[in-house]
């Protein structure tokens, strides 16, 4: 072992008086007549390890000398022995023989003194907030879920594809885009001349991608099962608790798979991720359950074992209308389901996750497979309690004539889709896929209510510091 055992590893050991070294940050220091108790956390797990310093150690003045500088937030190294702890709730503690203050955190200046700061306050301290219980737990769950996503797909024969972040196609239709330019816009504005994008880096307008799907479809038509997992950008000015300007998205795409298979994989995927969080992040989930979202664990356990309900859009709208519930936006057939509708369907009508299929073609993207009724497309959204849409997907239109017709109907620039149409010209296959917003998944799994709190550095309208 080239690295010292972490606190997580130490706490998993049988305490037998073995010599240990602990490095981390002080969470609290408490003094009694006989001893000083120092709680240390190194982020390896939710739990702290407790170091106990006897108040009087013969010939160990240095130990007491180091103590005054040891305050909440300071970094320290302690050396001692791992012994069974008499305190309840912890198996082991460290009987400290040596202590070294590495980096001080003066109490009059270090901002994280209180036990519980508001999430709003902590958002202004993105560089320090990860030292709190909440953000440490979010970071660990985020890591485990990212790993689980790769595990899920790799174990099922999917290949991980890196799709581009810069795109010159402005008609993906998934949301407002950020423009990318190398032109000196200020100088052009001063000159009074119009902007000539032929002089721009790519010779035309370019943007940050809103989805990797169209690009990953090309790989799907050769490798059969593929997925992307990368950053995605939308100039959403909506300022909701569910939208970021920069977020991560997972987009699997499967050849020879129709809507039914797509629903099955999406369901298995969500259940796999939720089960993994419950088993491998149990300590962090227990914290979220107690402090952030009471009942979280039970609701996740239910999601992991209950089959998802299926419902067509048409039935969903009928149920919404029949409910006579008060909505800000009155639902009708043809409307884009609002978050309030989605929540109502999953929380009140179904009482669990639900897959809604066959949406009106007018409210969905051009590439979705057109159904025989001429009105709907083979779309599927997965809705979950607490915020609604977590996954949006569909079977793709794979018939050249129908896809071309749709592009014409919507007056999209056909030239720009030449390569995409080629996939339908040569060896076309039925295929399906979906997009899972990574941060939406994390909100669901952790119970955190604001999407800005499940990504290390949130980017949203007027928020891009750090
Ligand atoms: P919504 O209606 O919630 O804005 P959407 O219909 O725009 O979502 P899609 O284009 O289908 O979403 O994108 C696929 C997934 O990406 C969504 O199901 C969601 O999980 C996630 N997502 C979409 N927009 C955002 C955003 N601005 N921030 C974070 N996640 C997002
Ligand atoms: Mn959106």
Short mmCIF file of C-alpha atoms and ligand atoms in Angstrom, two decimals:
data_model
loop_
_atom_site.label_atom_id
_atom_site.label_comp_id
_atom_site.label_asym_id
_atom_site.label_seq_id
_atom_site.Cartn_x
_atom_site.Cartn_y
_atom_site.Cartn_z
CA UNK A 1 0.00 0.00 0.00
CA UNK A 2 1.54 3.25 -1.10
CA UNK A 3 -1.11 5.41 0.55
CA UNK A 4 -2.11 5.49 4.19
CA UNK A 5 -5.42 3.85 5.08
CA UNK A 6 -8.32 6.31 4.90
CA UNK A 7 -10.70 6.92 7.77
CA UNK A 8 -13.21 4.73 5.96
CA UNK A 9 -10.68 1.90 5.96
CA UNK A 10 -9.65 2.50 9.57
CA UNK A 11 -13.25 2.39 10.73
CA UNK A 12 -13.72 -0.93 8.97
CA UNK A 13 -10.81 -2.48 10.86
CA UNK A 14 -11.02 -4.47 14.07
CA UNK A 15 -9.50 -2.13 16.72
CA UNK A 16 -6.67 -4.06 18.38
CA UNK A 17 -4.35 -1.32 19.52
CA UNK A 18 -2.58 -1.17 16.16
CA UNK A 19 -0.53 1.94 15.36
CA UNK A 20 -2.34 4.32 13.00
CA UNK A 21 -1.85 7.68 11.34
CA UNK A 22 -4.85 9.85 10.49
CA UNK A 23 -4.79 12.96 8.34
CA UNK A 24 -7.82 15.09 7.77
CA UNK A 25 -9.80 18.14 8.77
CA UNK A 26 -11.10 18.85 12.26
CA UNK A 27 -14.86 18.85 12.49
CA UNK A 28 -15.15 19.53 16.21
CA UNK A 29 -13.01 19.73 19.30
CA UNK A 30 -14.47 19.11 22.73
CA UNK A 31 -12.67 19.27 26.05
CA UNK A 32 -13.37 17.64 29.39
CA UNK A 33 -11.18 17.60 32.48
CA UNK A 34 -9.59 14.28 31.56
CA UNK A 35 -9.45 14.45 27.78
CA UNK A 36 -9.73 16.38 24.57
CA UNK A 37 -11.90 14.82 21.86
CA UNK A 38 -11.16 15.71 18.26
CA UNK A 39 -13.45 14.60 15.48
CA UNK A 40 -11.55 14.26 12.20
CA UNK A 41 -12.98 13.77 8.74
CA UNK A 42 -11.04 13.07 5.54
CA UNK A 43 -14.00 12.79 3.19
CA UNK A 44 -13.45 9.09 2.54
CA UNK A 45 -16.77 8.40 4.23
CA UNK A 46 -19.47 10.24 6.09
CA UNK A 47 -18.20 9.26 9.55
CA UNK A 48 -15.51 11.07 11.44
CA UNK A 49 -12.91 9.27 13.44
CA UNK A 50 -12.52 10.43 17.01
CA UNK A 51 -9.10 11.12 18.41
CA UNK A 52 -8.85 11.15 22.18
CA UNK A 53 -6.02 13.09 23.78
CA UNK A 54 -5.47 12.50 27.45
CA UNK A 55 -5.24 15.85 29.27
CA UNK A 56 -2.15 14.84 31.14
CA UNK A 57 0.40 12.81 29.31
CA UNK A 58 3.71 12.68 31.14
CA UNK A 59 6.49 14.25 29.11
CA UNK A 60 4.17 15.12 26.20
CA UNK A 61 3.95 18.89 26.42
CA UNK A 62 4.11 19.25 22.66
CA UNK A 63 0.79 17.52 22.46
CA UNK A 64 -0.89 20.13 24.60
CA UNK A 65 0.98 22.90 22.81
CA UNK A 66 -0.51 21.88 19.47
CA UNK A 67 -4.03 21.81 20.82
CA UNK A 68 -4.98 25.52 20.90
CA UNK A 69 -4.49 25.86 17.12
CA UNK A 70 -6.67 22.86 16.49
CA UNK A 71 -10.08 24.23 15.69
CA UNK A 72 -12.93 23.44 13.32
CA UNK A 73 -11.65 23.35 9.75
CA UNK A 74 -7.94 22.99 10.57
CA UNK A 75 -5.98 20.19 8.94
CA UNK A 76 -4.14 17.83 11.27
CA UNK A 77 -2.20 14.64 11.49
CA UNK A 78 -2.62 12.42 14.51
CA UNK A 79 -0.65 9.33 15.43
CA UNK A 80 -1.77 6.84 17.98
CA UNK A 81 -3.40 3.47 18.44
CA UNK A 82 -6.73 2.21 17.19
CA UNK A 83 -8.76 1.07 20.17
CA UNK A 84 -12.37 0.03 20.78
CA UNK A 85 -14.49 3.06 21.54
CA UNK A 86 -16.64 3.25 24.64
CA UNK A 87 -18.82 5.89 22.95
CA UNK A 88 -21.93 4.61 21.28
CA UNK A 89 -22.26 4.67 17.52
CA UNK A 90 -18.59 4.11 16.79
CA UNK A 91 -16.61 0.93 16.91
CA UNK A 92 -13.16 2.44 17.12
CA UNK A 93 -11.33 5.58 18.08
CA UNK A 94 -7.74 6.71 18.14
CA UNK A 95 -5.88 7.07 21.40
CA UNK A 96 -3.62 9.94 20.39
CA UNK A 97 0.08 9.97 21.16
CA UNK A 98 1.17 12.67 18.75
CA UNK A 99 -0.70 15.46 17.10
CA UNK A 100 0.43 17.94 14.48
CA UNK A 101 -1.38 21.01 13.27
CA UNK A 102 -0.81 21.13 9.50
CA UNK A 103 -2.95 24.06 8.39
CA UNK A 104 -4.77 26.35 10.78
CA UNK A 105 -8.35 27.63 10.27
CA UNK A 106 -8.72 30.51 12.73
CA UNK A 107 -12.13 30.44 14.34
CA UNK A 108 -12.66 34.16 13.83
CA UNK A 109 -12.21 33.84 10.08
CA UNK A 110 -13.16 30.32 8.95
CA UNK A 111 -16.76 30.64 7.70
CA UNK A 112 -18.02 27.14 8.43
CA UNK A 113 -18.38 27.32 12.19
CA UNK A 114 -22.04 26.59 12.72
CA UNK A 115 -23.31 23.03 12.63
CA UNK A 116 -25.89 23.70 9.94
CA UNK A 117 -25.59 26.46 7.36
CA UNK A 118 -28.33 27.15 4.86
CA UNK A 119 -27.84 25.73 1.38
CA UNK A 120 -28.20 29.26 -0.02
CA UNK A 121 -25.36 30.49 2.16
CA UNK A 122 -23.22 27.54 1.14
CA UNK A 123 -23.90 28.14 -2.57
CA UNK A 124 -21.91 31.35 -2.19
CA UNK A 125 -19.04 29.27 -0.83
CA UNK A 126 -18.71 26.60 -3.52
CA UNK A 127 -15.01 26.24 -2.68
CA UNK A 128 -15.67 25.34 0.96
CA UNK A 129 -19.10 23.77 0.99
CA UNK A 130 -17.75 20.32 0.12
CA UNK A 131 -16.31 20.24 3.64
CA UNK A 132 -19.80 20.01 5.08
CA UNK A 133 -21.63 16.76 5.75
CA UNK A 134 -24.21 17.43 3.07
CA UNK A 135 -21.86 18.27 0.22
CA UNK A 136 -19.40 15.55 1.11
CA UNK A 137 -22.24 13.05 0.91
CA UNK A 138 -23.45 14.48 -2.42
CA UNK A 139 -19.93 14.24 -3.85
CA UNK A 140 -19.56 10.60 -2.83
CA UNK A 141 -22.97 9.63 -4.21
CA UNK A 142 -22.21 11.51 -7.44
CA UNK A 143 -18.98 9.57 -7.82
CA UNK A 144 -20.62 6.22 -7.15
CA UNK A 145 -23.46 6.92 -9.58
CA UNK A 146 -21.05 7.93 -12.35
CA UNK A 147 -19.20 4.67 -11.86
CA UNK A 148 -22.47 2.70 -11.73
CA UNK A 149 -23.57 4.21 -15.03
CA UNK A 150 -20.46 2.88 -16.74
CA UNK A 151 -20.86 -0.46 -14.96
CA UNK A 152 -24.45 -0.83 -16.09
CA UNK A 153 -23.68 -0.25 -19.74
CA UNK A 154 -20.31 -1.98 -19.87
CA UNK A 155 -21.83 -5.13 -18.35
CA UNK A 156 -24.46 -5.11 -21.11
CA UNK A 157 -22.16 -4.76 -24.10
CA UNK A 158 -22.48 -1.01 -24.65
CA UNK A 159 -19.52 1.06 -25.87
CA UNK A 160 -18.78 4.47 -24.41
CA UNK A 161 -18.60 7.12 -27.16
CA UNK A 162 -17.28 10.66 -26.82
CA UNK A 163 -19.48 13.00 -28.81
CA UNK A 164 -18.40 16.57 -29.57
CA UNK A 165 -19.10 19.52 -27.33
CA UNK A 166 -18.92 22.10 -30.10
CA UNK A 167 -21.51 21.77 -32.82
CA UNK A 168 -22.46 23.81 -35.87
CA UNK A 169 -25.95 22.42 -36.14
CA UNK A 170 -28.33 24.88 -34.54
CA UNK A 171 -31.46 22.83 -35.04
CA UNK A 172 -31.19 19.97 -32.60
CA UNK A 173 -34.28 21.44 -31.09
CA UNK A 174 -33.63 20.44 -27.49
CA UNK A 175 -33.25 23.92 -26.04
CA UNK A 176 -31.70 27.36 -26.35
CA UNK A 177 -28.02 27.17 -27.25
CA UNK A 178 -24.88 28.99 -26.21
CA UNK A 179 -22.97 30.39 -29.12
CA UNK A 180 -19.23 29.76 -29.43
CA UNK A 181 -17.14 32.26 -31.29
CA UNK A 182 -13.53 33.28 -31.73
CA UNK A 183 -14.50 36.65 -33.21
CA UNK A 184 -13.76 39.82 -31.30
CA UNK A 185 -17.38 40.88 -30.91
CA UNK A 186 -16.53 44.10 -29.10
CA UNK A 187 -14.28 45.25 -31.92
CA UNK A 188 -16.94 44.35 -34.50
CA UNK A 189 -19.59 46.22 -32.54
CA UNK A 190 -17.33 49.29 -32.42
CA UNK A 191 -16.68 49.10 -36.15
CA UNK A 192 -20.41 49.21 -36.84
CA UNK A 193 -20.05 46.45 -39.45
CA UNK A 194 -22.26 43.34 -39.40
CA UNK A 195 -20.79 40.14 -37.99
CA UNK A 196 -19.44 37.91 -40.75
CA UNK A 197 -19.43 34.35 -39.47
CA UNK A 198 -17.51 33.21 -42.51
CA UNK A 199 -14.60 34.88 -40.78
CA UNK A 200 -15.31 33.02 -37.54
CA UNK A 201 -13.25 30.01 -36.49
CA UNK A 202 -15.42 27.38 -38.15
CA UNK A 203 -16.53 29.56 -41.04
CA UNK A 204 -20.05 29.50 -39.69
CA UNK A 205 -21.94 29.88 -36.44
CA UNK A 206 -21.07 27.35 -33.76
CA UNK A 207 -22.66 26.39 -30.47
CA UNK A 208 -22.22 24.27 -27.37
CA UNK A 209 -24.06 21.00 -27.74
CA UNK A 210 -27.49 20.48 -26.19
CA UNK A 211 -27.36 16.69 -26.67
CA UNK A 212 -24.99 14.06 -27.98
CA UNK A 213 -27.75 11.97 -29.43
CA UNK A 214 -27.55 12.72 -33.14
CA UNK A 215 -23.82 12.15 -33.11
CA UNK A 216 -24.01 8.97 -31.10
CA UNK A 217 -26.61 7.55 -33.48
CA UNK A 218 -23.88 7.20 -36.12
CA UNK A 219 -21.91 4.97 -33.75
CA UNK A 220 -25.04 3.06 -32.87
CA UNK A 221 -25.40 2.16 -36.54
CA UNK A 222 -22.05 0.38 -36.40
CA UNK A 223 -21.45 -0.75 -32.82
CA UNK A 224 -25.11 -1.55 -32.03
CA UNK A 225 -25.08 -0.56 -28.37
CA UNK A 226 -23.48 2.72 -27.39
CA UNK A 227 -23.78 5.51 -24.86
CA UNK A 228 -22.50 8.99 -24.20
CA UNK A 229 -21.91 10.49 -20.80
CA UNK A 230 -20.72 14.05 -20.91
CA UNK A 231 -21.44 17.72 -20.39
CA UNK A 232 -24.39 19.32 -22.13
CA UNK A 233 -25.32 22.99 -22.34
CA UNK A 234 -28.60 24.81 -22.52
CA UNK A 235 -29.10 28.54 -22.25
CA UNK A 236 -32.11 27.95 -20.01
CA UNK A 237 -33.09 31.23 -18.53
CA UNK A 238 -35.84 29.62 -16.56
CA UNK A 239 -34.20 29.76 -13.14
CA UNK A 240 -35.96 26.66 -11.82
CA UNK A 241 -34.65 24.24 -9.22
CA UNK A 242 -34.36 21.55 -11.96
CA UNK A 243 -32.45 23.31 -14.73
CA UNK A 244 -28.77 24.11 -15.12
CA UNK A 245 -27.00 25.80 -17.99
CA UNK A 246 -24.29 23.13 -17.85
CA UNK A 247 -25.27 19.62 -16.86
CA UNK A 248 -24.21 16.06 -17.56
CA UNK A 249 -26.27 13.73 -19.61
CA UNK A 250 -26.22 10.00 -20.23
CA UNK A 251 -27.54 8.99 -23.63
CA UNK A 252 -27.66 5.31 -24.58
CA UNK A 253 -28.63 4.38 -28.13
CA UNK A 254 -29.47 0.83 -29.21
CA UNK A 255 -29.82 -0.61 -32.71
CA UNK A 256 -32.57 -3.15 -33.38
CA UNK A 257 -34.43 -2.03 -30.26
CA UNK A 258 -37.96 -0.67 -30.41
CA UNK A 259 -39.95 1.36 -27.89
CA UNK A 260 -40.75 -1.61 -25.63
CA UNK A 261 -37.09 -2.58 -25.32
CA UNK A 262 -36.15 1.04 -24.70
CA UNK A 263 -38.63 1.27 -21.81
CA UNK A 264 -37.33 -1.99 -20.36
CA UNK A 265 -33.71 -0.80 -20.42
CA UNK A 266 -34.56 2.63 -18.99
CA UNK A 267 -36.46 0.98 -16.13
CA UNK A 268 -33.70 -1.52 -15.41
CA UNK A 269 -31.18 1.32 -15.52
CA UNK A 270 -32.98 3.50 -12.96
CA UNK A 271 -33.56 0.50 -10.70
CA UNK A 272 -29.92 -0.54 -10.95
CA UNK A 273 -28.73 2.96 -10.03
CA UNK A 274 -31.13 3.26 -7.12
CA UNK A 275 -30.19 -0.20 -5.77
CA UNK A 276 -26.51 0.60 -6.07
CA UNK A 277 -26.97 3.83 -4.14
CA UNK A 278 -28.88 2.00 -1.41
CA UNK A 279 -26.22 -0.66 -0.95
CA UNK A 280 -23.00 1.18 -1.70
CA UNK A 281 -23.85 4.64 -0.34
CA UNK A 282 -25.88 3.44 2.64
CA UNK A 283 -24.26 5.78 5.14
CA UNK A 284 -24.75 8.85 2.96
CA UNK A 285 -28.31 7.87 2.06
CA UNK A 286 -29.08 7.41 5.77
CA UNK A 287 -27.98 11.00 6.32
CA UNK A 288 -30.15 12.31 3.47
CA UNK A 289 -33.04 10.27 4.83
CA UNK A 290 -32.66 11.80 8.28
CA UNK A 291 -31.72 15.35 7.47
CA UNK A 292 -32.73 16.23 3.93
CA UNK A 293 -35.70 14.22 2.71
CA UNK A 294 -37.51 12.20 5.38
CA UNK A 295 -38.72 8.88 3.94
CA UNK A 296 -36.11 8.95 1.17
CA UNK A 297 -34.72 5.49 1.77
CA UNK A 298 -38.10 3.85 1.86
CA UNK A 299 -39.20 5.56 -1.34
CA UNK A 300 -35.96 4.49 -3.07
CA UNK A 301 -36.42 0.92 -1.87
CA UNK A 302 -39.88 0.96 -3.37
CA UNK A 303 -38.59 2.27 -6.69
CA UNK A 304 -35.92 -0.42 -6.79
CA UNK A 305 -38.37 -3.28 -6.47
CA UNK A 306 -41.66 -2.10 -8.02
CA UNK A 307 -42.28 -2.38 -11.77
CA UNK A 308 -42.82 1.04 -13.36
CA UNK A 309 -46.36 1.87 -14.44
CA UNK A 310 -46.92 2.51 -18.17
CA UNK A 311 -49.40 5.02 -19.47
CA UNK A 312 -49.93 6.70 -22.82
CA UNK A 313 -49.88 10.46 -23.03
CA UNK A 314 -53.51 10.34 -24.09
CA UNK A 315 -54.49 8.39 -20.97
CA UNK A 316 -52.37 10.66 -18.79
CA UNK A 317 -54.12 13.77 -20.09
CA UNK A 318 -57.49 12.08 -19.64
CA UNK A 319 -56.60 11.30 -16.02
CA UNK A 320 -55.40 14.85 -15.41
CA UNK A 321 -58.64 16.23 -16.78
CA UNK A 322 -60.74 13.76 -14.80
CA UNK A 323 -58.89 14.61 -11.58
CA UNK A 324 -60.44 18.10 -11.54
CA UNK A 325 -57.30 19.21 -9.71
CA UNK A 326 -56.34 22.89 -9.82
CA UNK A 327 -53.40 23.48 -12.14
CA UNK A 328 -51.68 26.71 -12.95
CA UNK A 329 -51.77 25.55 -16.58
CA UNK A 330 -54.93 23.66 -17.56
CA UNK A 331 -53.99 20.42 -19.31
CA UNK A 332 -55.50 19.47 -22.67
CA UNK A 333 -54.63 16.93 -25.37
CA UNK A 334 -51.76 18.42 -27.33
CA UNK A 335 -50.23 20.43 -24.50
CA UNK A 336 -46.66 19.88 -23.40
CA UNK A 337 -46.91 18.35 -19.94
CA UNK A 338 -45.75 20.88 -17.37
CA UNK A 339 -43.80 19.90 -14.32
CA UNK A 340 -46.94 20.33 -12.17
CA UNK A 341 -48.74 17.80 -14.40
CA UNK A 342 -45.84 15.37 -14.37
CA UNK A 343 -45.65 15.53 -10.60
CA UNK A 344 -49.37 15.02 -10.28
CA UNK A 345 -49.27 11.96 -12.52
CA UNK A 346 -46.41 10.28 -10.68
CA UNK A 347 -47.32 11.35 -7.14
CA UNK A 348 -51.12 11.42 -7.10
CA UNK A 349 -52.35 9.24 -9.96
CA UNK A 350 -49.70 6.51 -9.91
CA UNK A 351 -47.82 6.80 -6.63
CA UNK A 352 -44.46 5.86 -8.11
CA UNK A 353 -42.37 6.13 -11.25
CA UNK A 354 -44.31 6.07 -14.49
CA UNK A 355 -43.36 5.76 -18.14
CA UNK A 356 -45.52 7.97 -20.33
CA UNK A 357 -45.47 7.09 -24.04
CA UNK A 358 -46.86 8.18 -27.39
CA UNK A 359 -46.82 11.95 -27.14
CA UNK A 360 -48.28 14.26 -29.81
CA UNK A 361 -45.68 14.70 -32.52
CA UNK A 362 -45.96 18.51 -32.37
CA UNK A 363 -44.42 18.70 -28.92
CA UNK A 364 -41.59 16.25 -29.57
CA UNK A 365 -38.38 16.30 -31.63
CA UNK A 366 -38.37 15.69 -35.37
CA UNK A 367 -36.40 12.45 -35.14
CA UNK A 368 -38.95 10.48 -33.13
CA UNK A 369 -40.66 7.55 -34.82
CA UNK A 370 -44.08 8.45 -36.13
CA UNK A 371 -46.91 6.22 -35.02
CA UNK A 372 -49.54 4.79 -37.36
CA UNK A 373 -52.22 7.15 -36.04
CA UNK A 374 -50.44 10.05 -37.76
CA UNK A 375 -50.74 12.13 -34.58
CA UNK A 376 -48.34 10.69 -32.04
CA UNK A 377 -44.71 9.58 -31.88
CA UNK A 378 -43.06 6.63 -30.11
CA UNK A 379 -41.68 8.80 -27.31
CA UNK A 380 -41.24 7.76 -23.71
CA UNK A 381 -40.60 9.98 -20.70
CA UNK A 382 -39.91 8.53 -17.29
CA UNK A 383 -41.48 10.59 -14.53
CA UNK A 384 -40.60 10.25 -10.87
CA UNK A 385 -42.10 11.62 -7.67
CA UNK A 386 -40.76 14.94 -6.35
CA UNK A 387 -39.98 16.57 -9.68
CA UNK A 388 -41.35 14.85 -12.74
CA UNK A 389 -39.25 14.13 -15.82
CA UNK A 390 -35.97 12.34 -15.23
CA UNK A 391 -35.61 10.60 -18.61
CA UNK A 392 -36.73 11.63 -22.07
CA UNK A 393 -36.40 9.13 -24.91
CA UNK A 394 -37.94 7.54 -27.96
CA UNK A 395 -37.72 5.10 -30.76
CA UNK A 396 -36.13 6.99 -33.64
CA UNK A 397 -37.65 7.43 -37.07
CA UNK A 398 -35.58 5.07 -39.18
CA UNK A 399 -37.59 5.23 -42.42
CA UNK A 400 -35.97 7.71 -44.79
CA UNK A 401 -39.13 8.95 -46.47
CA UNK A 402 -40.96 9.65 -43.24
CA UNK A 403 -37.98 11.38 -41.66
CA UNK A 404 -37.46 13.60 -44.72
CA UNK A 405 -41.14 14.46 -44.72
CA UNK A 406 -40.98 15.49 -41.06
CA UNK A 407 -37.90 17.63 -41.64
CA UNK A 408 -39.75 19.38 -44.48
CA UNK A 409 -42.91 19.85 -42.43
CA UNK A 410 -40.93 21.50 -39.68
CA UNK A 411 -38.96 23.55 -42.19
CA UNK A 412 -35.64 22.37 -40.80
CA UNK A 413 -32.47 22.88 -42.86
CA UNK A 414 -32.28 19.57 -44.69
CA UNK A 415 -28.72 20.16 -45.95
CA UNK A 416 -27.50 20.23 -42.36
CA UNK A 417 -28.99 16.80 -41.78
CA UNK A 418 -27.39 15.15 -44.82
CA UNK A 419 -25.20 12.92 -42.69
CA UNK A 420 -28.04 12.07 -40.35
CA UNK A 421 -30.25 11.07 -43.28
CA UNK A 422 -27.41 8.91 -44.64
CA UNK A 423 -27.91 6.67 -41.60
CA UNK A 424 -31.39 6.00 -43.01
CA UNK A 425 -30.10 5.63 -46.57
CA UNK A 426 -27.53 2.98 -45.80
CA UNK A 427 -28.28 -0.03 -43.62
CA UNK A 428 -30.96 1.69 -41.58
CA UNK A 429 -32.27 -0.14 -38.51
CA UNK A 430 -35.01 0.41 -35.99
CA UNK A 431 -33.26 1.96 -33.00
CA UNK A 432 -34.04 3.68 -29.74
CA UNK A 433 -32.44 5.63 -26.97
CA UNK A 434 -32.97 8.09 -24.16
CA UNK A 435 -31.36 10.86 -22.19
CA UNK A 436 -30.98 10.84 -18.44
CA UNK A 437 -29.98 14.09 -16.83
CA UNK A 438 -27.24 13.10 -14.37
CA UNK A 439 -28.07 15.86 -11.91
CA UNK A 440 -31.77 14.99 -12.01
CA UNK A 441 -30.82 11.44 -11.07
CA UNK A 442 -28.73 12.77 -8.20
CA UNK A 443 -31.59 14.92 -6.93
CA UNK A 444 -33.78 11.86 -7.02
CA UNK A 445 -31.30 9.65 -5.19
CA UNK A 446 -30.17 12.17 -2.57
CA UNK A 447 -33.43 14.03 -2.01
CA UNK A 448 -31.64 17.35 -2.54
CA UNK A 449 -34.27 19.82 -3.72
CA UNK A 450 -32.14 22.20 -5.78
CA UNK A 451 -30.14 21.02 -8.79
CA UNK A 452 -27.44 23.60 -7.94
CA UNK A 453 -26.56 21.51 -4.91
CA UNK A 454 -25.76 18.24 -6.70
CA UNK A 455 -23.05 19.54 -9.05
CA UNK A 456 -19.73 20.86 -7.74
CA UNK A 457 -19.83 24.18 -9.59
CA UNK A 458 -23.33 25.09 -10.74
CA UNK A 459 -23.72 27.13 -13.89
CA UNK A 460 -27.07 28.83 -14.21
CA UNK A 461 -28.28 32.25 -15.29
CA UNK A 462 -26.10 34.82 -13.47
CA UNK A 463 -24.26 32.07 -11.64
CA UNK A 464 -20.85 31.03 -12.87
CA UNK A 465 -18.42 32.02 -10.14
CA UNK A 466 -15.71 29.73 -8.83
P1 LIG B 1 -37.46 19.62 -19.19
O1 LIG B 1 -38.80 19.57 -19.79
O2 LIG B 1 -37.41 19.16 -17.76
O3 LIG B 1 -36.75 20.92 -19.41
P2 LIG B 1 -36.41 18.48 -21.58
O4 LIG B 1 -37.64 17.95 -22.20
O5 LIG B 1 -35.84 19.76 -22.05
O6 LIG B 1 -36.59 18.54 -19.99
P3 LIG B 1 -34.68 16.52 -22.81
O7 LIG B 1 -34.34 17.42 -23.93
O8 LIG B 1 -35.56 15.35 -23.08
O9 LIG B 1 -35.29 17.37 -21.60
O10 LIG B 1 -33.32 16.07 -22.10
C1 LIG B 1 -33.14 14.79 -21.52
C2 LIG B 1 -32.94 14.86 -20.01
O11 LIG B 1 -31.96 15.82 -19.67
C3 LIG B 1 -34.17 15.31 -19.25
O12 LIG B 1 -35.01 14.24 -19.02
C4 LIG B 1 -33.56 15.81 -17.96
O13 LIG B 1 -33.25 14.72 -17.10
C5 LIG B 1 -32.25 16.42 -18.41
N1 LIG B 1 -32.28 17.87 -18.56
C6 LIG B 1 -32.85 18.59 -19.56
N2 LIG B 1 -32.62 19.90 -19.42
C7 LIG B 1 -31.87 20.04 -18.29
C8 LIG B 1 -31.28 21.15 -17.63
N3 LIG B 1 -31.40 22.39 -18.10
N4 LIG B 1 -30.57 20.91 -16.51
C9 LIG B 1 -30.42 19.68 -16.04
N5 LIG B 1 -30.93 18.58 -16.62
C10 LIG B 1 -31.65 18.74 -17.75
MN1 LIG B 2 -35.94 21.68 -21.19
#
